[in-house]
Amino acid sequence: MIDMETTSTKLPVGNIAELQELLDKAPSVTVARNAQELVDLAAGGKDSNFHEVRFDLPDGRSYLEAEVARTKNGIAANYTEVYMRRRDPNCMVIADDLPTDKPTYEKRFGTSFDSLRTETFEWLKTQDLGMFYFHAGQPGMGYDAVAVIPANTGFFGLGLALLQGILDPEELPEDFAPEAVIYAAPPFRHTHFEGKQVVVHNRIPGKYEMFSYNLYPGPSAKKGVYGMLIGKGEDEGWVTAHCSTVRVITPYDNVVTMMHEGASGGGKSEMLQLPHRQPDGSLLLGKNVLTGEERTIELPRTCDLQPVTDDMALCHPNLQKDAKKLWLEDAEDAWFVRVDHIDDYGKDMMLEKITALPDNPLLFLNIEAVPGGRALIWDHKEDEPGVPCPNPRVILPRESVPGVYSKPVRVDIRSIGLRTPPCTKKNPNYGIVGVMHILPPALAWLWRLVAPRGHANPSIIQTKGISSEGVGSYWPFATGKKVKQANLLLEQIQNTPGVKYILTPNQHIGAWKTSFMPQWISREYLARRGNANFSPHRLSASRCSLLGYAMNSMKVEGRQIPKWFLKVEYQEEVGKKAYDKGADILYDFFIKTLAQFQDDTLDPLGKRIIECCLDNGSVEDYEQVFKS
């Protein structure tokens, strides 16, 4: 580490005068050069293996935010509050006067942010600080950036450095000039925000400020940086997509690139994983929630996977090389992998191995571990006795992922994932989505506008029922105007006519519990088909037109998928009447969500597509409106 009191290294600050003042006035500033130095900072020092992240509050309390253990495979951090173990979807507020549809600081809290901004800087000046440089995005496609944190919150800095990368200040390019800065001030959560997660974005031209008043990396180190990139794209006319991307290589060496989008919990990380197998090697298609019957499929060999992105993909103009397909590359250096589905040894041997025996230290969140022991991804922190935290995480560097592909890729298929509840005659719901549906481009765009969070979302704090993550499924992280983002997504779809679109459910298909098997089976099926178009007899319009086309049949390596997994109305536990009630729930959700996009600034084509939905248009109507 570089100690500012003992070095002559000139640190770039760009035009950020407040940063220079902190360097001058803080009791100490330790500048990290690499992730290992942040590991030591997180643990409380090189010779320490346990650290309490504690702050003294004005009311006399000494508040313990988190307990941090140095383990054989990295750092395990656990929050003392259950609330802090997931992202609060309402954490973002905007401090500036630039165009936004998000809550402003003044509207939410009834006062200007200026006084709290000043108070935050004054508090930071009294603290021993940690600091490091990074790129938000990729060089030339994002921001030169710097993070400033209290030195005792090293685990938070480690998470940010793993996710976004860390630059050695002694090796920075000559033209490196910070344009964005993240300031962390955790005690303000208690003194000003009633214990809530709050992240304030202040979009000053040439000096983007983000203030993180909490220590869960999701809203700030992860999604906060994402918000910076979305804002830059909004200004410049490009999108940072919320997706995972994978090159799928069949046993016959065909390569198909799939981009999987959707709200948190929609299966993005799972799209990069091999299908989970039963002890006998079979794949469990589903288990009937009423009868307990199980259906399996034998698939001796699955496709090889080359992961490309896990959550954030730059679709920058500099990457576009094809008039028909979308090109993208990863916006991150590591992946924020949720492991709630890995609840026992052997569920995912590859991920278990690379997290238990990593080449470099990892950061584990909401995972039980003891100092000097080994953090294991199935050992989830309990929110209460017998109730494991639904959001255990590990931050996994890209280079640790076997087969990772680190060049820009051309997308063949864009899928969107939906968490679905069970649907039965007794309890009809919107779990009416078959294993895979083919979407016309117009419907693909609508699904990206409504972006349902869906059933039992493990990643965020939310109310029950279906709700919208918002346009592109990245709206919770965006700082600007949602109609502008809707137009950018529509333009992206128009400019890539060679891309195919599908919808896949996870968790349930009708009365069957499926976990993520539908998207894994769909991936295997589509990769083996290559880029061939579907012949008319393979598809038929779904009973619910919002679901596009349903498969008439699906066979993977000679194994037939039962028809009632493809068309849920054929399940005897569901039937047409319950299916239609579920379709009504879905349709009502679309109508309610799309109302916010009926704006004069919406692209005329977008207006016609929304009108088609309001008129309960058929699948053919959606085909025609996009062609007209």
XYZ file of C-alpha atoms in Angstrom:
628
model
C 0.000 0.000 0.000
C 1.013 3.598 -0.506
C 0.948 5.717 2.650
C 0.429 9.332 1.653
C 2.572 10.509 4.555
C 5.660 8.643 3.350
C 5.467 8.786 -0.443
C 6.168 11.360 -3.094
C 3.844 9.645 -5.598
C 1.699 12.260 -7.341
C -1.892 11.057 -7.287
C -4.174 12.288 -10.069
C -7.370 13.986 -8.897
C -8.645 15.460 -12.173
C -10.818 18.470 -11.454
C -12.159 16.974 -8.209
C -11.101 19.600 -5.674
C -12.887 17.772 -2.843
C -10.672 14.720 -3.398
C -7.513 16.784 -3.125
C -8.819 18.346 0.081
C -9.431 14.905 1.596
C -5.902 13.838 0.671
C -4.587 16.946 2.393
C -6.695 16.867 5.572
C -7.580 13.291 6.501
C -5.491 11.875 9.401
C -4.175 9.211 7.035
C -4.835 8.009 3.500
C -3.779 4.527 2.437
C -3.817 4.002 -1.311
C -4.232 0.378 -2.360
C -2.298 -0.809 -5.388
C -3.920 -4.237 -5.754
C -6.652 -6.478 -4.384
C -4.329 -8.279 -1.946
C -3.650 -5.011 -0.145
C -7.417 -4.543 0.242
C -7.665 -8.084 1.641
C -5.215 -7.044 4.366
C -7.138 -3.823 4.952
C -10.414 -5.790 5.192
C -8.980 -8.163 7.802
C -7.646 -5.332 9.968
C -4.014 -5.664 8.947
C -1.506 -8.155 7.551
C -1.284 -10.091 10.800
C -4.998 -10.071 11.594
C -7.618 -12.619 10.588
C -10.696 -11.036 12.173
C -12.037 -7.502 12.110
C -15.140 -5.746 13.374
C -16.476 -2.931 11.191
C -17.689 -0.619 13.910
C -18.591 3.075 14.027
C -19.246 5.430 16.940
C -22.535 7.300 16.540
C -23.416 10.710 18.010
C -25.942 9.129 20.405
C -23.115 7.260 22.135
C -23.703 3.894 20.495
C -20.852 1.891 19.035
C -22.577 0.244 16.089
C -21.262 -3.032 14.660
C -22.014 -3.055 10.918
C -20.247 -6.260 9.942
C -17.894 -8.987 11.086
C -15.045 -9.824 8.734
C -13.020 -13.030 8.787
C -9.883 -13.765 6.804
C -10.224 -17.322 5.524
C -7.993 -19.651 3.542
C -9.817 -18.652 0.366
C -10.423 -14.956 0.951
C -12.570 -12.674 3.067
C -15.978 -13.565 4.527
C -18.066 -10.566 5.580
C -21.337 -10.882 7.456
C -23.715 -8.063 8.322
C -25.271 -7.895 11.755
C -28.626 -6.774 10.302
C -30.735 -9.081 8.153
C -31.918 -5.992 6.242
C -28.382 -5.273 5.041
C -27.984 -8.684 3.386
C -30.001 -7.733 0.303
C -30.310 -4.689 -1.905
C -33.096 -2.284 -1.093
C -34.640 -1.467 -4.501
C -35.529 2.042 -3.293
C -31.997 3.019 -2.294
C -31.187 5.385 -5.192
C -31.828 9.118 -5.049
C -30.644 11.868 -7.392
C -29.059 15.000 -5.972
C -28.689 17.108 -9.129
C -31.085 19.033 -11.395
C -30.436 17.056 -14.594
C -33.369 15.207 -16.249
C -34.511 12.188 -14.237
C -37.548 10.052 -13.481
C -35.975 8.860 -10.245
C -36.761 10.304 -6.807
C -34.649 13.344 -6.109
C -32.984 13.868 -2.763
C -34.950 17.058 -2.215
C -38.308 15.425 -2.973
C -37.655 12.373 -0.794
C -36.038 14.109 2.170
C -37.447 17.623 1.885
C -34.155 19.466 1.698
C -31.249 20.135 -0.651
C -28.409 17.621 -0.674
C -25.830 20.424 -0.442
C -25.695 20.506 3.356
C -25.373 16.715 3.706
C -22.736 16.679 0.962
C -20.702 19.188 2.945
C -21.304 17.258 6.174
C -20.137 14.042 4.491
C -16.880 15.606 3.360
C -16.296 17.084 6.820
C -16.790 13.642 8.386
C -14.454 11.969 5.886
C -11.765 14.526 6.756
C -11.753 13.132 10.305
C -11.331 9.519 9.228
C -8.393 7.291 8.366
C -9.173 6.682 4.706
C -8.558 4.017 2.097
C -8.475 4.850 -1.592
C -7.908 3.240 -4.988
C -8.301 3.912 -8.706
C -10.324 1.920 -11.244
C -12.112 2.058 -14.588
C -15.900 2.176 -14.423
C -16.626 0.111 -17.534
C -13.723 -0.341 -19.930
C -11.015 2.133 -21.003
C -12.597 4.519 -23.497
C -16.083 3.174 -22.702
C -16.891 4.508 -19.261
C -15.163 6.632 -16.622
C -11.758 6.972 -15.038
C -12.732 6.643 -11.390
C -11.569 6.611 -7.772
C -13.046 5.201 -4.563
C -12.667 6.810 -1.130
C -13.677 4.712 1.900
C -13.092 4.652 5.643
C -10.035 2.456 6.118
C -11.908 0.081 8.445
C -14.348 -0.810 5.622
C -11.719 -2.577 3.543
C -14.090 -5.448 2.669
C -16.384 -2.975 0.899
C -13.422 -1.620 -1.049
C -12.328 -5.165 -1.851
C -15.747 -5.917 -3.330
C -15.598 -2.824 -5.511
C -12.023 -3.535 -6.595
C -12.819 -7.130 -7.529
C -15.923 -6.105 -9.466
C -14.504 -3.123 -11.317
C -10.769 -3.757 -11.212
C -8.041 -1.832 -9.444
C -5.247 0.236 -10.975
C -1.789 0.667 -9.497
C -1.362 4.456 -9.044
C 2.299 4.117 -10.006
C 1.315 2.610 -13.377
C -1.587 4.817 -14.426
C -1.710 6.078 -18.019
C -0.451 9.636 -18.351
C -3.887 10.841 -19.423
C -5.717 9.184 -16.500
C -7.911 11.841 -14.866
C -10.720 10.796 -12.499
C -14.151 11.863 -13.737
C -16.136 9.790 -11.233
C -15.691 9.192 -7.527
C -17.384 6.957 -4.959
C -17.455 8.138 -1.355
C -18.518 5.721 1.409
C -19.898 7.090 4.689
C -21.745 4.236 6.471
C -22.699 5.941 9.785
C -24.951 8.378 7.941
C -27.339 5.469 7.378
C -28.158 5.700 11.087
C -27.826 9.443 11.657
C -29.790 10.631 8.614
C -31.713 7.779 6.950
C -33.366 5.773 9.755
C -31.115 2.796 9.071
C -32.054 2.503 5.393
C -29.726 1.877 2.439
C -29.294 5.136 0.540
C -27.049 5.831 -2.444
C -26.953 9.388 -3.751
C -25.945 10.138 -7.354
C -24.749 13.663 -8.074
C -24.235 14.068 -11.823
C -22.020 17.111 -11.992
C -20.752 17.509 -15.593
C -17.136 16.368 -15.646
C -17.323 15.190 -12.019
C -19.760 12.355 -11.292
C -20.147 11.880 -7.534
C -21.737 8.880 -5.842
C -22.221 8.748 -2.086
C -22.745 5.294 -0.578
C -24.339 5.503 2.848
C -24.286 1.741 3.386
C -21.837 -1.159 3.143
C -23.715 -3.722 1.083
C -21.904 -3.560 -2.298
C -25.037 -4.298 -4.336
C -26.516 -0.772 -4.406
C -23.213 1.065 -4.816
C -20.058 -0.851 -5.721
C -22.106 -2.975 -8.120
C -25.305 -1.247 -9.240
C -24.049 2.228 -8.431
C -21.261 1.921 -10.990
C -23.824 0.396 -13.345
C -25.874 3.583 -12.941
C -22.862 5.640 -13.958
C -22.520 3.629 -17.183
C -26.250 3.749 -17.983
C -26.178 7.520 -17.585
C -23.189 7.887 -19.862
C -24.891 5.689 -22.450
C -28.071 7.741 -22.209
C -26.068 10.856 -23.041
C -24.169 9.181 -25.889
C -26.858 6.884 -27.338
C -25.858 3.352 -26.216
C -26.896 0.750 -23.663
C -25.180 -1.206 -20.912
C -27.408 -4.285 -20.902
C -28.419 -6.181 -17.761
C -27.536 -9.672 -18.881
C -25.321 -12.685 -18.811
C -23.763 -13.862 -22.055
C -22.359 -17.253 -22.951
C -20.809 -18.902 -25.987
C -22.415 -22.334 -26.186
C -20.327 -24.970 -27.997
C -22.201 -28.109 -28.992
C -20.755 -31.642 -29.070
C -20.515 -31.038 -32.836
C -18.428 -27.848 -32.397
C -21.197 -25.450 -33.446
C -21.062 -22.148 -31.559
C -24.155 -20.148 -30.590
C -23.912 -17.027 -28.443
C -26.793 -16.402 -26.053
C -27.529 -13.225 -24.104
C -29.848 -13.775 -21.127
C -31.590 -10.723 -19.691
C -34.036 -10.187 -16.870
C -34.602 -8.847 -13.415
C -32.509 -9.842 -10.412
C -33.159 -13.537 -9.786
C -34.092 -14.108 -13.433
C -31.367 -16.660 -14.105
C -28.481 -14.593 -15.437
C -25.779 -16.286 -13.377
C -27.454 -19.658 -13.896
C -27.193 -19.255 -17.677
C -23.428 -19.605 -17.235
C -23.763 -22.851 -15.278
C -24.044 -26.440 -16.411
C -27.396 -28.119 -15.661
C -27.583 -29.549 -12.157
C -27.759 -33.345 -12.269
C -29.441 -35.921 -10.065
C -27.257 -38.480 -8.238
C -27.915 -40.894 -11.124
C -26.777 -38.309 -13.675
C -30.242 -37.465 -15.021
C -31.692 -33.970 -15.285
C -34.785 -33.243 -13.188
C -37.258 -31.483 -15.482
C -39.628 -30.903 -12.607
C -41.461 -32.165 -9.554
C -45.224 -31.881 -9.369
C -46.166 -29.677 -6.404
C -49.449 -31.555 -5.913
C -48.583 -35.188 -6.519
C -44.848 -35.291 -5.857
C -44.281 -36.996 -9.224
C -40.893 -36.324 -10.827
C -39.988 -36.143 -14.516
C -36.380 -36.521 -15.594
C -34.523 -36.541 -18.879
C -31.317 -38.323 -19.819
C -28.731 -36.102 -21.494
C -25.354 -37.877 -21.482
C -23.412 -34.891 -22.752
C -24.211 -31.225 -22.432
C -22.709 -28.352 -24.391
C -19.457 -26.707 -23.366
C -19.810 -23.166 -22.044
C -17.584 -20.144 -22.485
C -18.937 -17.428 -20.166
C -18.637 -13.873 -21.479
C -20.641 -11.626 -19.123
C -22.505 -12.257 -15.883
C -24.569 -9.108 -15.277
C -23.401 -5.998 -17.150
C -22.610 -5.883 -20.870
C -21.318 -2.879 -22.766
C -23.164 -2.530 -26.086
C -20.972 0.411 -27.081
C -20.939 1.772 -30.664
C -17.204 1.063 -30.872
C -17.981 -2.671 -30.642
C -20.619 -2.944 -33.383
C -19.209 -4.839 -36.398
C -22.300 -6.405 -37.965
C -25.388 -4.869 -39.537
C -27.647 -7.671 -38.238
C -26.296 -8.864 -34.873
C -25.548 -7.142 -31.575
C -21.958 -7.033 -30.321
C -21.036 -6.648 -26.659
C -18.338 -7.213 -24.043
C -18.180 -7.424 -20.281
C -18.351 -4.189 -18.292
C -16.874 -5.823 -15.175
C -13.751 -7.564 -13.928
C -15.613 -9.969 -11.631
C -19.070 -11.405 -11.109
C -21.413 -11.022 -8.136
C -22.594 -14.630 -8.034
C -25.633 -15.567 -5.957
C -25.362 -19.103 -4.540
C -28.691 -19.576 -2.741
C -29.449 -22.615 -4.926
C -26.219 -24.322 -3.821
C -27.355 -25.654 -0.461
C -25.279 -28.812 -0.219
C -21.935 -30.227 -1.274
C -21.924 -31.456 -4.872
C -24.625 -29.205 -6.352
C -22.165 -27.398 -8.621
C -18.760 -29.060 -8.433
C -17.025 -26.559 -10.712
C -18.165 -23.495 -8.765
C -17.520 -25.215 -5.442
C -13.962 -26.031 -6.446
C -12.973 -22.645 -7.820
C -14.412 -20.850 -4.778
C -12.920 -23.255 -2.225
C -9.467 -23.312 -3.864
C -9.175 -20.005 -5.756
C -5.986 -18.711 -7.328
C -6.508 -15.405 -5.503
C -8.566 -14.397 -2.439
C -12.324 -13.957 -2.994
C -14.980 -11.981 -1.128
C -17.865 -13.961 0.391
C -21.014 -12.243 1.657
C -23.681 -13.846 3.861
C -21.601 -17.039 4.080
C -20.751 -18.561 7.476
C -17.003 -18.819 8.031
C -14.519 -18.760 10.874
C -11.182 -16.944 10.893
C -8.525 -19.168 9.411
C -11.100 -21.642 8.105
C -12.485 -22.049 4.603
C -15.606 -20.286 3.347
C -17.898 -22.762 1.571
C -20.627 -21.475 -0.707
C -23.339 -23.837 0.570
C -22.869 -22.734 4.195
C -25.296 -19.810 4.142
C -25.637 -17.315 6.975
C -28.955 -17.769 8.794
C -31.314 -14.788 8.980
C -32.944 -16.536 11.933
C -32.596 -20.046 13.347
C -33.331 -22.513 10.562
C -33.864 -19.791 7.931
C -30.845 -19.300 5.641
C -30.224 -15.924 4.036
C -31.708 -16.046 0.494
C -28.923 -13.904 -0.919
C -25.523 -15.522 -0.215
C -22.911 -14.187 -2.635
C -19.351 -14.632 -3.809
C -17.464 -12.148 -5.960
C -15.666 -14.237 -8.541
C -12.952 -12.685 -10.747
C -13.427 -13.364 -14.456
C -10.038 -15.002 -14.786
C -11.078 -17.596 -12.175
C -13.944 -18.846 -14.331
C -12.980 -21.884 -16.458
C -13.356 -21.230 -20.166
C -14.126 -17.530 -19.768
C -14.120 -15.661 -23.087
C -12.716 -12.134 -22.867
C -13.226 -10.684 -26.327
C -16.284 -8.893 -27.782
C -18.921 -11.356 -29.032
C -21.759 -11.334 -31.570
C -25.144 -12.289 -30.113
C -27.312 -14.852 -31.896
C -30.134 -15.275 -29.356
C -31.455 -12.939 -26.667
C -33.474 -14.639 -23.952
C -35.330 -13.105 -21.047
C -35.948 -14.957 -17.794
C -39.066 -14.831 -15.621
C -39.450 -16.199 -12.090
C -42.837 -17.912 -12.113
C -45.077 -19.164 -9.276
C -46.984 -22.449 -9.412
C -50.294 -22.339 -11.269
C -53.071 -24.809 -10.486
C -56.846 -24.939 -10.819
C -57.184 -24.176 -7.121
C -54.609 -21.377 -7.140
C -54.311 -19.922 -10.652
C -51.367 -17.609 -11.217
C -49.049 -16.368 -13.970
C -46.913 -19.534 -13.918
C -48.249 -20.380 -17.383
C -44.994 -20.049 -19.299
C -43.754 -23.195 -21.034
C -40.148 -24.355 -21.232
C -39.478 -21.880 -24.039
C -41.454 -19.355 -26.077
C -40.326 -17.601 -29.244
C -40.960 -13.854 -29.191
C -41.418 -11.558 -32.197
C -39.139 -8.482 -31.867
C -42.060 -6.237 -30.853
C -42.938 -8.537 -27.944
C -39.265 -8.890 -27.048
C -39.170 -5.115 -26.617
C -42.334 -5.096 -24.474
C -40.902 -7.743 -22.151
C -37.829 -5.548 -21.694
C -40.045 -2.619 -20.756
C -42.068 -4.483 -18.121
C -39.129 -6.641 -16.877
C -41.021 -8.584 -14.168
C -39.179 -9.310 -10.934
C -41.459 -12.278 -10.575
C -41.976 -14.913 -7.907
C -39.888 -15.140 -4.715
C -37.029 -12.898 -5.793
C -34.047 -13.781 -3.565
C -31.874 -10.757 -4.376
C -33.902 -7.812 -3.140
C -36.317 -6.753 -0.440
C -39.775 -6.540 -2.008
C -43.475 -7.019 -1.453
C -45.344 -10.102 -2.621
C -46.764 -10.464 -6.124
C -45.540 -9.528 -9.575
C -43.751 -6.195 -9.886
C -41.555 -4.517 -12.480
C -37.788 -4.164 -12.338
C -38.273 -1.449 -14.948
C -37.106 -0.780 -18.466
C -34.329 -3.105 -19.583
C -34.464 -4.686 -16.098
C -31.757 -2.119 -15.260
C -34.092 0.734 -14.355
C -33.454 0.465 -10.575
C -29.845 1.442 -11.323
C -30.530 4.138 -13.977
C -30.398 7.833 -13.170
C -32.158 9.451 -16.137
C -35.375 9.124 -18.150
C -37.120 5.783 -18.640
C -38.658 6.715 -22.010
C -35.189 7.575 -23.312
C -34.035 4.107 -22.261
C -37.096 2.541 -23.910
C -36.196 4.301 -27.162
C -32.584 3.138 -26.945
C -33.682 -0.484 -26.456
C -36.112 -0.266 -29.374
C -33.423 1.225 -31.607
C -31.072 -1.576 -30.552
C -33.630 -4.229 -31.565
C -34.362 -2.480 -34.861
C -30.660 -2.307 -35.690
C -30.099 -6.045 -35.092
C -32.711 -7.884 -37.202
C -30.650 -11.092 -37.247
C -31.091 -11.699 -33.506
C -33.732 -14.190 -32.275
C -35.688 -13.692 -29.039
C -37.004 -16.212 -26.512
C -38.709 -16.223 -23.107
C -37.909 -18.879 -20.489
C -39.390 -19.372 -17.004
C -37.647 -20.521 -13.877
C -38.953 -21.965 -10.602
C -42.285 -23.320 -11.915
C -44.096 -24.423 -15.069
C -47.740 -24.742 -14.126
C -47.942 -27.292 -11.307
C -44.320 -28.374 -11.662
C -41.370 -27.010 -9.687
C -38.475 -26.727 -12.118
C -35.769 -24.470 -10.651
C -33.683 -23.208 -13.617
C -33.979 -26.359 -15.724
C -36.183 -24.719 -18.431
C -33.472 -22.268 -19.452
C -30.776 -24.948 -19.294
C -32.816 -27.278 -21.520
C -33.644 -24.404 -23.888
C -29.962 -23.539 -24.135
C -29.084 -27.136 -25.044
C -31.882 -27.310 -27.601
C -31.161 -23.984 -29.303
C -27.411 -24.535 -29.466
C -27.916 -27.842 -31.264
C -30.228 -26.159 -33.769
C -27.669 -23.475 -34.503
C -29.004 -20.391 -36.261
C -31.662 -22.259 -38.234
C -35.097 -20.636 -38.386
C -38.118 -22.450 -36.963
C -40.399 -23.966 -39.569
C -44.103 -23.058 -39.175
C -45.167 -26.537 -38.034
C -42.767 -26.324 -35.067
C -44.574 -23.344 -33.547
C -48.076 -22.148 -32.811
C -49.387 -18.931 -31.319
C -49.537 -19.192 -27.535
C -52.947 -19.209 -25.913
C -51.741 -16.016 -24.183
C -50.477 -13.774 -26.978
C -48.020 -12.036 -24.623
C -46.040 -15.279 -24.677
C -45.491 -15.173 -28.430
C -45.150 -18.625 -29.992
C -45.238 -21.901 -28.086
C -43.295 -24.965 -29.156
C -45.423 -27.752 -30.624
C -42.695 -30.234 -29.790
C -39.159 -30.229 -28.430
C -36.641 -33.033 -28.655
C -33.128 -32.820 -27.194
C -30.669 -35.523 -28.265
C -33.620 -37.770 -29.088
C -35.326 -37.159 -25.720
C -38.850 -35.763 -26.032
C -40.022 -33.000 -23.698
C -43.646 -33.661 -22.634
C -46.168 -31.442 -24.429
C -47.587 -30.088 -21.166
C -44.155 -28.675 -20.299
C -44.386 -26.654 -23.528
C -48.074 -25.656 -23.326
C -49.199 -25.349 -19.738
C -52.929 -25.409 -20.519
C -52.523 -29.146 -21.243
C -51.566 -29.916 -17.652
C -54.492 -31.652 -15.944
C -53.674 -29.751 -12.737
C -54.082 -26.458 -14.627
C -56.456 -26.620 -17.592
C -57.610 -23.785 -19.808
C -59.689 -21.925 -17.230
C -56.840 -21.580 -14.695
C -54.417 -20.820 -17.535
C -56.630 -17.959 -18.691
C -56.827 -16.542 -15.170
C -53.041 -16.577 -15.071
C -52.950 -14.886 -18.465
C -55.240 -12.174 -17.106
C -52.799 -11.529 -14.237
C -49.974 -11.208 -16.734
C -51.991 -9.008 -19.074
C -53.103 -6.692 -16.236
C -49.475 -6.369 -15.183
C -48.456 -5.374 -18.714
C -51.238 -2.779 -18.989
C -50.364 -1.236 -15.637
C -46.615 -1.170 -16.304
C -46.770 0.111 -19.894
C -48.847 3.153 -18.879
C -45.683 4.919 -17.723
C -44.222 4.805 -21.257
C -47.123 6.572 -22.999
C -45.215 9.776 -23.467
C -44.807 12.214 -26.347
C -41.083 11.460 -26.467
C -41.605 7.731 -27.097
C -40.606 6.521 -30.571
C -43.715 6.280 -32.853
C -43.017 2.575 -33.440
C -42.964 2.051 -29.688
C -46.331 3.769 -29.403
C -47.822 1.419 -32.001
C -46.436 -1.640 -30.202
C -47.913 -0.510 -26.874
C -51.242 0.216 -28.593
C -51.171 -3.335 -29.973
C -50.831 -4.636 -26.418
C -53.620 -2.385 -25.110
C -55.858 -3.719 -27.890
C -55.039 -7.303 -26.792
C -53.322 -7.915 -30.127
C -52.518 -11.346 -31.495
C -49.023 -12.679 -32.078
C -49.473 -11.960 -35.783
C -50.439 -8.367 -34.924
C -47.119 -7.980 -33.098
C -45.316 -9.383 -36.140
C -46.994 -6.918 -38.457
C -46.670 -3.794 -36.328
C -42.885 -4.177 -36.315
C -42.810 -4.623 -40.083
C -45.145 -1.713 -40.899
